[in-house]
Amino acid sequence: MLREFKGKSLIALPDTYVVIDTETTGLDYEFCDIIEISAIKVVAGEVVDSFSSLVQPPPSFTENPETGVEECTYVDEYITALTGITNASLENAPKIDSVFPAFANFIGNNILIGHNVNFDINFLYDAGARLGYQFSNSFIDTMRIARKIYPDLKHHRLCDIASHLNIIATNAHRALADCETTNECYTIMRRSILDSMSEDAFKALYKPHYRNNGSKIDIASIVSENTVFDETNPLYGKTVVFTGALHSMLRKDAMQCVVNVGGINANSVTKSTNFLVIGSEEFASSVKDGKTTKMKKAESLRLKGNDIQIISEDAFFDMLAFEN
């Protein structure tokens, strides 16, 4: 999806900004919806204000097989288990058309900061566009910063960075709590960086990484066509599994795209899987009418703390197009 007015992803270390986080019904921008938005405003390094609201998404109506009565639901059991947000808590929550204007007013034109923030930005951009807002704030991803200064960490999820920095993170996967944790992580990382180098010197670290073009992977002998890789691309060094028919290209071509940005392909969902990409038609069907075996396995692994996300091919191609 082309987001013409989307803000820029920045490499910067400001002390005035707004930290944001969202919780959603899933990770696909077309088929899933925001269920919580939170933000923390920081001026000259000090927290001065906060914003948080649940958001009632469009309901789903399904017939209870035991009673035959049609029931209204907003989130499935997986999302409730992950976030703690229940159907009951969303029953009287405001809808996005009343929450978004207040949120937009709160963030103003500030630079936004978040962890793996590109996903939040895309959800907010699309929600704003549907309501007539041009959401164009530039943003900084703390995951990109963490991957650069802590390259030896096995994973760079928010919980991993918080643990590494001895930050006690509570209420994970609730938007305001994640904002607070993200801000603590950013503050410590920023101070650590600026204690050892200038901001310009830090920006200079983000140069293409060279890797041997002759190295092969196990699947179908697909080898990268590139010798230069952007380490900050969300797919760089990540293991990707595909399932379902892709509509935009053949799966082999999609796999080629993965290795071209420095990613790794695999056939099965395991603890090493970082992204499960669902063909668009199958993703839509699985969201509405049940879930595939691979989706269920991926959800189970994520609830156990594994670094895995389920995305549609549209979200996958959005990540391929990720730019500094």
mmCIF file of C-alpha atoms in Angstrom:
data_model
loop_
_atom_site.group_PDB
_atom_site.id
_atom_site.type_symbol
_atom_site.label_atom_id
_atom_site.label_comp_id
_atom_site.label_asym_id
_atom_site.label_seq_id
_atom_site.Cartn_x
_atom_site.Cartn_y
_atom_site.Cartn_z
ATOM 1 C CA MET A 1 0.000 0.000 0.000
ATOM 2 C CA LEU A 2 1.389 3.393 -1.004
ATOM 3 C CA ARG A 3 1.281 5.903 1.843
ATOM 4 C CA GLU A 4 2.095 9.062 -0.051
ATOM 5 C CA PHE A 5 2.316 11.449 2.901
ATOM 6 C CA LYS A 6 3.877 9.067 5.404
ATOM 7 C CA GLY A 7 6.589 10.663 7.551
ATOM 8 C CA LYS A 8 10.250 9.698 7.315
ATOM 9 C CA SER A 9 12.039 7.092 9.389
ATOM 10 C CA LEU A 10 14.815 9.041 11.099
ATOM 11 C CA ILE A 11 18.141 8.230 12.658
ATOM 12 C CA ALA A 12 18.250 10.902 15.364
ATOM 13 C CA LEU A 13 18.499 11.337 19.139
ATOM 14 C CA PRO A 14 16.108 14.167 20.104
ATOM 15 C CA ASP A 15 15.192 15.015 23.687
ATOM 16 C CA THR A 16 11.748 16.346 22.734
ATOM 17 C CA TYR A 17 9.349 13.848 21.170
ATOM 18 C CA VAL A 18 6.208 11.742 21.664
ATOM 19 C CA VAL A 19 6.408 8.016 22.372
ATOM 20 C CA ILE A 20 3.548 6.032 20.832
ATOM 21 C CA ASP A 21 2.208 2.494 20.905
ATOM 22 C CA THR A 22 -0.896 0.743 19.657
ATOM 23 C CA GLU A 23 -2.553 -2.583 20.311
ATOM 24 C CA THR A 24 -4.474 -4.133 17.432
ATOM 25 C CA THR A 25 -6.650 -7.099 16.536
ATOM 26 C CA GLY A 26 -3.805 -8.406 14.376
ATOM 27 C CA LEU A 27 -0.823 -7.278 12.356
ATOM 28 C CA ASP A 28 -2.338 -6.668 8.936
ATOM 29 C CA TYR A 29 -3.213 -3.063 8.120
ATOM 30 C CA GLU A 30 -6.094 -3.916 5.784
ATOM 31 C CA PHE A 31 -7.952 -6.545 7.769
ATOM 32 C CA CYS A 32 -7.125 -5.640 11.385
ATOM 33 C CA ASP A 33 -8.037 -2.716 13.636
ATOM 34 C CA ILE A 34 -6.641 -0.630 16.472
ATOM 35 C CA ILE A 35 -7.978 -1.516 19.936
ATOM 36 C CA GLU A 36 -5.781 0.778 22.042
ATOM 37 C CA ILE A 37 -3.730 3.948 21.442
ATOM 38 C CA SER A 38 -1.331 5.485 23.934
ATOM 39 C CA ALA A 39 1.317 8.195 23.890
ATOM 40 C CA ILE A 40 3.750 9.940 26.226
ATOM 41 C CA LYS A 41 4.921 13.496 25.557
ATOM 42 C CA VAL A 42 8.544 14.257 26.464
ATOM 43 C CA VAL A 43 10.010 17.778 26.461
ATOM 44 C CA ALA A 44 13.724 18.331 27.086
ATOM 45 C CA GLY A 45 13.995 14.815 28.450
ATOM 46 C CA GLU A 46 11.106 15.120 30.910
ATOM 47 C CA VAL A 47 7.711 13.420 30.652
ATOM 48 C CA VAL A 48 5.110 16.185 30.675
ATOM 49 C CA ASP A 49 1.868 14.501 29.611
ATOM 50 C CA SER A 50 0.284 11.233 28.539
ATOM 51 C CA PHE A 51 -2.639 9.996 26.445
ATOM 52 C CA SER A 52 -4.328 6.603 26.462
ATOM 53 C CA SER A 53 -7.601 5.161 25.234
ATOM 54 C CA LEU A 54 -9.115 1.845 24.345
ATOM 55 C CA VAL A 55 -10.696 1.821 20.896
ATOM 56 C CA GLN A 56 -13.745 -0.223 19.964
ATOM 57 C CA PRO A 57 -13.092 -1.967 16.619
ATOM 58 C CA PRO A 58 -15.834 -3.100 14.212
ATOM 59 C CA PRO A 59 -17.545 -6.122 15.785
ATOM 60 C CA SER A 60 -17.752 -9.651 14.455
ATOM 61 C CA PHE A 61 -20.961 -11.626 14.817
ATOM 62 C CA THR A 62 -20.770 -15.387 15.219
ATOM 63 C CA GLU A 63 -23.340 -17.967 16.262
ATOM 64 C CA ASN A 64 -22.669 -19.763 19.530
ATOM 65 C CA PRO A 65 -22.773 -23.473 18.567
ATOM 66 C CA GLU A 66 -24.155 -24.439 21.960
ATOM 67 C CA THR A 67 -26.954 -21.886 22.281
ATOM 68 C CA GLY A 68 -27.567 -20.954 18.661
ATOM 69 C CA VAL A 69 -27.505 -17.302 19.726
ATOM 70 C CA GLU A 70 -25.543 -14.795 17.627
ATOM 71 C CA GLU A 71 -22.811 -13.201 19.720
ATOM 72 C CA CYS A 72 -20.864 -9.980 19.206
ATOM 73 C CA THR A 73 -17.077 -10.124 19.643
ATOM 74 C CA TYR A 74 -14.311 -7.563 19.119
ATOM 75 C CA VAL A 75 -11.185 -9.626 19.783
ATOM 76 C CA ASP A 76 -10.391 -13.322 19.741
ATOM 77 C CA GLU A 77 -8.956 -15.412 22.556
ATOM 78 C CA TYR A 78 -5.401 -15.000 21.260
ATOM 79 C CA ILE A 79 -5.491 -11.187 21.419
ATOM 80 C CA THR A 80 -7.038 -11.303 24.889
ATOM 81 C CA ALA A 81 -4.348 -13.720 26.072
ATOM 82 C CA LEU A 82 -1.627 -11.517 24.582
ATOM 83 C CA THR A 83 -2.853 -8.096 25.703
ATOM 84 C CA GLY A 84 -5.375 -8.677 28.467
ATOM 85 C CA ILE A 85 -7.902 -6.613 26.483
ATOM 86 C CA THR A 86 -11.272 -8.365 26.597
ATOM 87 C CA ASN A 87 -14.494 -8.095 24.662
ATOM 88 C CA ALA A 88 -16.132 -6.758 27.817
ATOM 89 C CA SER A 89 -13.564 -3.954 28.139
ATOM 90 C CA LEU A 90 -14.181 -2.913 24.528
ATOM 91 C CA GLU A 91 -17.972 -3.039 24.738
ATOM 92 C CA ASN A 92 -18.281 0.590 25.870
ATOM 93 C CA ALA A 93 -14.955 1.889 24.519
ATOM 94 C CA PRO A 94 -15.032 4.887 22.130
ATOM 95 C CA LYS A 95 -14.649 4.270 18.413
ATOM 96 C CA ILE A 96 -11.661 5.392 16.365
ATOM 97 C CA ASP A 97 -13.502 8.381 14.877
ATOM 98 C CA SER A 98 -13.711 9.988 18.323
ATOM 99 C CA VAL A 99 -10.326 8.816 19.645
ATOM 100 C CA PHE A 100 -8.165 9.728 16.670
ATOM 101 C CA PRO A 101 -8.826 13.509 16.660
ATOM 102 C CA ALA A 102 -7.834 13.714 20.330
ATOM 103 C CA PHE A 103 -4.746 11.602 19.670
ATOM 104 C CA ALA A 104 -3.763 13.721 16.652
ATOM 105 C CA ASN A 105 -4.133 16.878 18.722
ATOM 106 C CA PHE A 106 -1.973 15.351 21.478
ATOM 107 C CA ILE A 107 0.958 14.391 19.235
ATOM 108 C CA GLY A 108 0.855 17.548 17.114
ATOM 109 C CA ASN A 109 3.818 17.766 14.729
ATOM 110 C CA ASN A 110 6.268 16.111 17.109
ATOM 111 C CA ILE A 111 8.724 13.416 16.129
ATOM 112 C CA LEU A 112 7.297 10.064 17.190
ATOM 113 C CA ILE A 113 9.283 7.305 18.885
ATOM 114 C CA GLY A 114 8.282 3.672 19.249
ATOM 115 C CA HIS A 115 9.642 0.136 19.269
ATOM 116 C CA ASN A 116 9.243 -1.539 15.871
ATOM 117 C CA VAL A 117 7.244 1.599 15.270
ATOM 118 C CA ASN A 118 6.703 1.175 11.524
ATOM 119 C CA PHE A 119 3.748 -1.106 12.281
ATOM 120 C CA ASP A 120 2.130 1.430 14.609
ATOM 121 C CA ILE A 121 2.732 4.222 12.090
ATOM 122 C CA ASN A 122 1.045 2.305 9.286
ATOM 123 C CA PHE A 123 -2.020 1.497 11.397
ATOM 124 C CA LEU A 124 -2.283 5.142 12.488
ATOM 125 C CA TYR A 125 -1.704 6.448 8.957
ATOM 126 C CA ASP A 126 -4.487 4.261 7.553
ATOM 127 C CA ALA A 127 -6.882 5.084 10.404
ATOM 128 C CA GLY A 128 -6.186 8.773 9.932
ATOM 129 C CA ALA A 129 -6.641 8.571 6.163
ATOM 130 C CA ARG A 130 -10.069 6.985 6.572
ATOM 131 C CA LEU A 131 -11.051 9.907 8.808
ATOM 132 C CA GLY A 132 -9.599 12.607 6.558
ATOM 133 C CA TYR A 133 -6.365 13.175 8.510
ATOM 134 C CA GLN A 134 -2.962 13.438 6.856
ATOM 135 C CA PHE A 135 -0.761 11.564 9.320
ATOM 136 C CA SER A 136 2.755 12.585 8.329
ATOM 137 C CA ASN A 137 4.835 12.747 11.538
ATOM 138 C CA SER A 138 8.391 11.495 11.097
ATOM 139 C CA PHE A 139 9.420 8.719 13.458
ATOM 140 C CA ILE A 140 12.324 6.975 15.181
ATOM 141 C CA ASP A 141 12.434 3.231 15.811
ATOM 142 C CA THR A 142 14.118 2.215 19.068
ATOM 143 C CA MET A 143 14.497 -1.307 17.672
ATOM 144 C CA ARG A 144 16.782 0.054 14.943
ATOM 145 C CA ILE A 145 18.861 1.825 17.567
ATOM 146 C CA ALA A 146 19.030 -1.281 19.764
ATOM 147 C CA ARG A 147 20.066 -3.519 16.878
ATOM 148 C CA LYS A 148 22.928 -1.166 16.153
ATOM 149 C CA ILE A 149 24.301 -0.726 19.671
ATOM 150 C CA TYR A 150 23.479 -4.213 20.999
ATOM 151 C CA PRO A 151 24.276 -6.425 17.981
ATOM 152 C CA ASP A 152 25.063 -9.479 20.120
ATOM 153 C CA LEU A 153 21.576 -9.773 21.607
ATOM 154 C CA LYS A 154 19.727 -12.769 20.171
ATOM 155 C CA HIS A 155 16.468 -10.816 19.900
ATOM 156 C CA HIS A 156 15.642 -7.128 19.960
ATOM 157 C CA ARG A 157 12.049 -7.157 21.158
ATOM 158 C CA LEU A 158 11.080 -4.491 23.666
ATOM 159 C CA CYS A 159 11.167 -7.046 26.484
ATOM 160 C CA ASP A 160 14.688 -8.099 25.457
ATOM 161 C CA ILE A 161 16.013 -4.538 25.455
ATOM 162 C CA ALA A 162 14.311 -3.746 28.758
ATOM 163 C CA SER A 163 15.795 -6.863 30.359
ATOM 164 C CA HIS A 164 19.255 -6.029 28.994
ATOM 165 C CA LEU A 165 19.005 -2.543 30.502
ATOM 166 C CA ASN A 166 17.630 -3.844 33.838
ATOM 167 C CA ILE A 167 14.302 -2.109 33.302
ATOM 168 C CA ILE A 168 11.323 -3.769 34.985
ATOM 169 C CA ALA A 169 8.630 -3.854 32.296
ATOM 170 C CA THR A 170 5.088 -4.370 33.582
ATOM 171 C CA ASN A 171 1.825 -4.921 31.685
ATOM 172 C CA ALA A 172 3.591 -5.838 28.444
ATOM 173 C CA HIS A 173 1.398 -5.511 25.352
ATOM 174 C CA ARG A 174 -0.668 -2.745 26.902
ATOM 175 C CA ALA A 175 -0.057 0.448 24.998
ATOM 176 C CA LEU A 176 0.666 2.936 27.799
ATOM 177 C CA ALA A 177 2.908 0.524 29.690
ATOM 178 C CA ASP A 178 4.830 -0.214 26.499
ATOM 179 C CA CYS A 179 5.204 3.532 25.896
ATOM 180 C CA GLU A 180 6.721 3.927 29.354
ATOM 181 C CA THR A 181 9.109 1.018 28.824
ATOM 182 C CA THR A 182 10.090 2.290 25.375
ATOM 183 C CA ASN A 183 10.816 5.744 26.780
ATOM 184 C CA GLU A 184 13.001 4.294 29.541
ATOM 185 C CA CYS A 185 14.921 2.205 27.002
ATOM 186 C CA TYR A 186 15.362 5.147 24.626
ATOM 187 C CA THR A 187 16.524 7.457 27.417
ATOM 188 C CA ILE A 188 19.211 5.015 28.539
ATOM 189 C CA MET A 189 20.331 4.185 24.994
ATOM 190 C CA ARG A 190 20.464 7.863 24.027
ATOM 191 C CA ARG A 191 22.568 8.735 27.079
ATOM 192 C CA SER A 192 24.907 5.806 26.431
ATOM 193 C CA ILE A 193 25.414 6.797 22.791
ATOM 194 C CA LEU A 194 25.991 10.490 23.457
ATOM 195 C CA ASP A 195 28.454 9.653 26.235
ATOM 196 C CA SER A 196 30.701 8.022 23.652
ATOM 197 C CA MET A 197 30.088 9.904 20.401
ATOM 198 C CA SER A 198 28.240 12.791 18.767
ATOM 199 C CA GLU A 199 24.807 12.399 17.228
ATOM 200 C CA ASP A 200 26.346 12.881 13.761
ATOM 201 C CA ALA A 201 28.866 10.125 14.458
ATOM 202 C CA PHE A 202 26.020 7.825 15.466
ATOM 203 C CA LYS A 203 24.134 8.586 12.257
ATOM 204 C CA ALA A 204 27.272 7.731 10.299
ATOM 205 C CA LEU A 205 27.126 4.189 11.669
ATOM 206 C CA TYR A 206 24.093 3.504 9.485
ATOM 207 C CA LYS A 207 25.890 2.593 6.305
ATOM 208 C CA PRO A 208 25.273 -0.474 4.101
ATOM 209 C CA HIS A 209 26.786 -3.696 5.412
ATOM 210 C CA TYR A 210 28.726 -5.887 2.987
ATOM 211 C CA ARG A 211 28.335 -9.637 3.025
ATOM 212 C CA ASN A 212 29.667 -12.440 0.823
ATOM 213 C CA ASN A 213 27.331 -12.753 -2.173
ATOM 214 C CA GLY A 214 28.293 -16.383 -2.666
ATOM 215 C CA SER A 215 26.775 -17.661 0.561
ATOM 216 C CA LYS A 216 23.805 -19.937 -0.093
ATOM 217 C CA ILE A 217 20.787 -20.925 1.945
ATOM 218 C CA ASP A 218 19.101 -24.306 2.130
ATOM 219 C CA ILE A 219 15.815 -23.569 0.349
ATOM 220 C CA ALA A 220 15.910 -24.085 -3.425
ATOM 221 C CA SER A 221 19.472 -22.716 -3.548
ATOM 222 C CA ILE A 222 18.095 -19.181 -3.549
ATOM 223 C CA VAL A 223 21.056 -16.852 -3.222
ATOM 224 C CA SER A 224 20.981 -13.094 -2.738
ATOM 225 C CA GLU A 225 21.469 -11.009 -5.843
ATOM 226 C CA ASN A 226 22.949 -8.238 -3.690
ATOM 227 C CA THR A 227 26.232 -7.714 -1.920
ATOM 228 C CA VAL A 228 25.055 -4.650 0.025
ATOM 229 C CA PHE A 229 22.515 -4.958 2.834
ATOM 230 C CA ASP A 230 20.751 -2.476 5.059
ATOM 231 C CA GLU A 231 21.055 -3.946 8.548
ATOM 232 C CA THR A 232 18.106 -1.860 9.743
ATOM 233 C CA ASN A 233 15.605 -3.409 7.332
ATOM 234 C CA PRO A 234 13.005 -5.252 9.447
ATOM 235 C CA LEU A 235 13.677 -8.481 7.486
ATOM 236 C CA TYR A 236 17.475 -8.384 7.702
ATOM 237 C CA GLY A 237 18.731 -11.472 9.531
ATOM 238 C CA LYS A 238 15.144 -12.626 10.179
ATOM 239 C CA THR A 239 13.663 -16.021 9.313
ATOM 240 C CA VAL A 240 10.566 -15.873 7.102
ATOM 241 C CA VAL A 241 8.010 -18.617 6.384
ATOM 242 C CA PHE A 242 5.328 -18.335 3.697
ATOM 243 C CA THR A 243 1.957 -20.045 3.591
ATOM 244 C CA GLY A 244 -0.982 -19.649 1.230
ATOM 245 C CA ALA A 245 -1.029 -18.300 -2.315
ATOM 246 C CA LEU A 246 0.571 -14.913 -2.857
ATOM 247 C CA HIS A 247 -1.235 -12.647 -5.279
ATOM 248 C CA SER A 248 1.515 -10.161 -6.015
ATOM 249 C CA MET A 249 4.207 -12.603 -7.132
ATOM 250 C CA LEU A 250 5.272 -16.239 -7.098
ATOM 251 C CA ARG A 251 6.467 -17.552 -3.747
ATOM 252 C CA LYS A 252 9.913 -18.255 -5.216
ATOM 253 C CA ASP A 253 10.185 -14.610 -6.232
ATOM 254 C CA ALA A 254 9.075 -13.535 -2.751
ATOM 255 C CA MET A 255 11.753 -15.771 -1.259
ATOM 256 C CA GLN A 256 14.269 -14.121 -3.550
ATOM 257 C CA CYS A 257 13.158 -10.764 -2.161
ATOM 258 C CA VAL A 258 13.775 -12.062 1.373
ATOM 259 C CA VAL A 259 17.388 -13.032 0.721
ATOM 260 C CA ASN A 260 17.956 -9.874 -1.304
ATOM 261 C CA VAL A 261 17.434 -7.812 1.864
ATOM 262 C CA GLY A 262 19.498 -10.199 3.982
ATOM 263 C CA GLY A 263 16.666 -12.355 5.339
ATOM 264 C CA ILE A 264 16.440 -16.147 5.655
ATOM 265 C CA ASN A 265 13.753 -18.424 4.217
ATOM 266 C CA ALA A 266 12.337 -21.521 5.915
ATOM 267 C CA ASN A 267 9.529 -23.969 5.161
ATOM 268 C CA SER A 268 8.127 -24.661 8.625
ATOM 269 C CA VAL A 269 7.104 -22.563 11.610
ATOM 270 C CA THR A 270 9.559 -23.180 14.448
ATOM 271 C CA LYS A 271 10.997 -21.302 17.419
ATOM 272 C CA SER A 272 13.455 -19.713 14.969
ATOM 273 C CA THR A 273 10.697 -18.215 12.797
ATOM 274 C CA ASN A 274 10.398 -14.432 13.014
ATOM 275 C CA PHE A 275 7.682 -13.770 10.407
ATOM 276 C CA LEU A 276 4.879 -15.960 9.082
ATOM 277 C CA VAL A 277 3.628 -14.397 5.841
ATOM 278 C CA ILE A 278 0.083 -15.365 4.870
ATOM 279 C CA GLY A 279 -1.137 -15.025 1.289
ATOM 280 C CA SER A 280 -3.664 -12.183 1.178
ATOM 281 C CA GLU A 281 -6.692 -14.301 0.285
ATOM 282 C CA GLU A 282 -5.848 -16.894 2.933
ATOM 283 C CA PHE A 283 -5.147 -14.191 5.512
ATOM 284 C CA ALA A 284 -8.557 -12.612 4.975
ATOM 285 C CA SER A 285 -10.247 -15.986 5.187
ATOM 286 C CA SER A 286 -8.308 -17.006 8.277
ATOM 287 C CA VAL A 287 -9.172 -13.803 10.096
ATOM 288 C CA LYS A 288 -12.878 -14.206 9.426
ATOM 289 C CA ASP A 289 -13.474 -17.938 9.425
ATOM 290 C CA GLY A 290 -10.833 -19.608 11.544
ATOM 291 C CA LYS A 291 -7.062 -20.025 11.491
ATOM 292 C CA THR A 292 -4.595 -22.161 9.610
ATOM 293 C CA THR A 293 -2.416 -24.693 11.402
ATOM 294 C CA LYS A 294 0.663 -22.541 10.818
ATOM 295 C CA MET A 295 -1.115 -19.484 12.228
ATOM 296 C CA LYS A 296 -2.152 -21.399 15.339
ATOM 297 C CA LYS A 297 1.385 -22.674 15.830
ATOM 298 C CA ALA A 298 2.794 -19.175 15.352
ATOM 299 C CA GLU A 299 0.314 -17.720 17.854
ATOM 300 C CA SER A 300 1.150 -20.440 20.366
ATOM 301 C CA LEU A 301 4.874 -19.747 20.018
ATOM 302 C CA ARG A 302 4.358 -16.004 20.404
ATOM 303 C CA LEU A 303 2.337 -16.456 23.583
ATOM 304 C CA LYS A 304 5.258 -18.469 24.933
ATOM 305 C CA GLY A 305 7.550 -15.496 24.344
ATOM 306 C CA ASN A 306 9.029 -16.346 20.963
ATOM 307 C CA ASP A 307 9.960 -13.547 18.578
ATOM 308 C CA ILE A 308 7.406 -14.313 15.847
ATOM 309 C CA GLN A 309 4.833 -12.183 14.035
ATOM 310 C CA ILE A 310 2.012 -13.094 11.648
ATOM 311 C CA ILE A 311 1.620 -10.718 8.703
ATOM 312 C CA SER A 312 -0.122 -10.622 5.340
ATOM 313 C CA GLU A 313 1.702 -10.308 2.046
ATOM 314 C CA ASP A 314 0.754 -6.606 1.940
ATOM 315 C CA ALA A 315 2.542 -6.047 5.237
ATOM 316 C CA PHE A 316 5.452 -8.151 3.955
ATOM 317 C CA PHE A 317 5.858 -6.020 0.836
ATOM 318 C CA ASP A 318 5.592 -2.899 2.970
ATOM 319 C CA MET A 319 8.569 -4.180 4.953
ATOM 320 C CA LEU A 320 10.501 -4.901 1.763
ATOM 321 C CA ALA A 321 9.988 -1.274 0.775
ATOM 322 C CA PHE A 322 11.256 -0.054 4.162
ATOM 323 C CA GLU A 323 13.649 2.855 3.757
ATOM 324 C CA ASN A 324 15.938 4.821 6.081
#
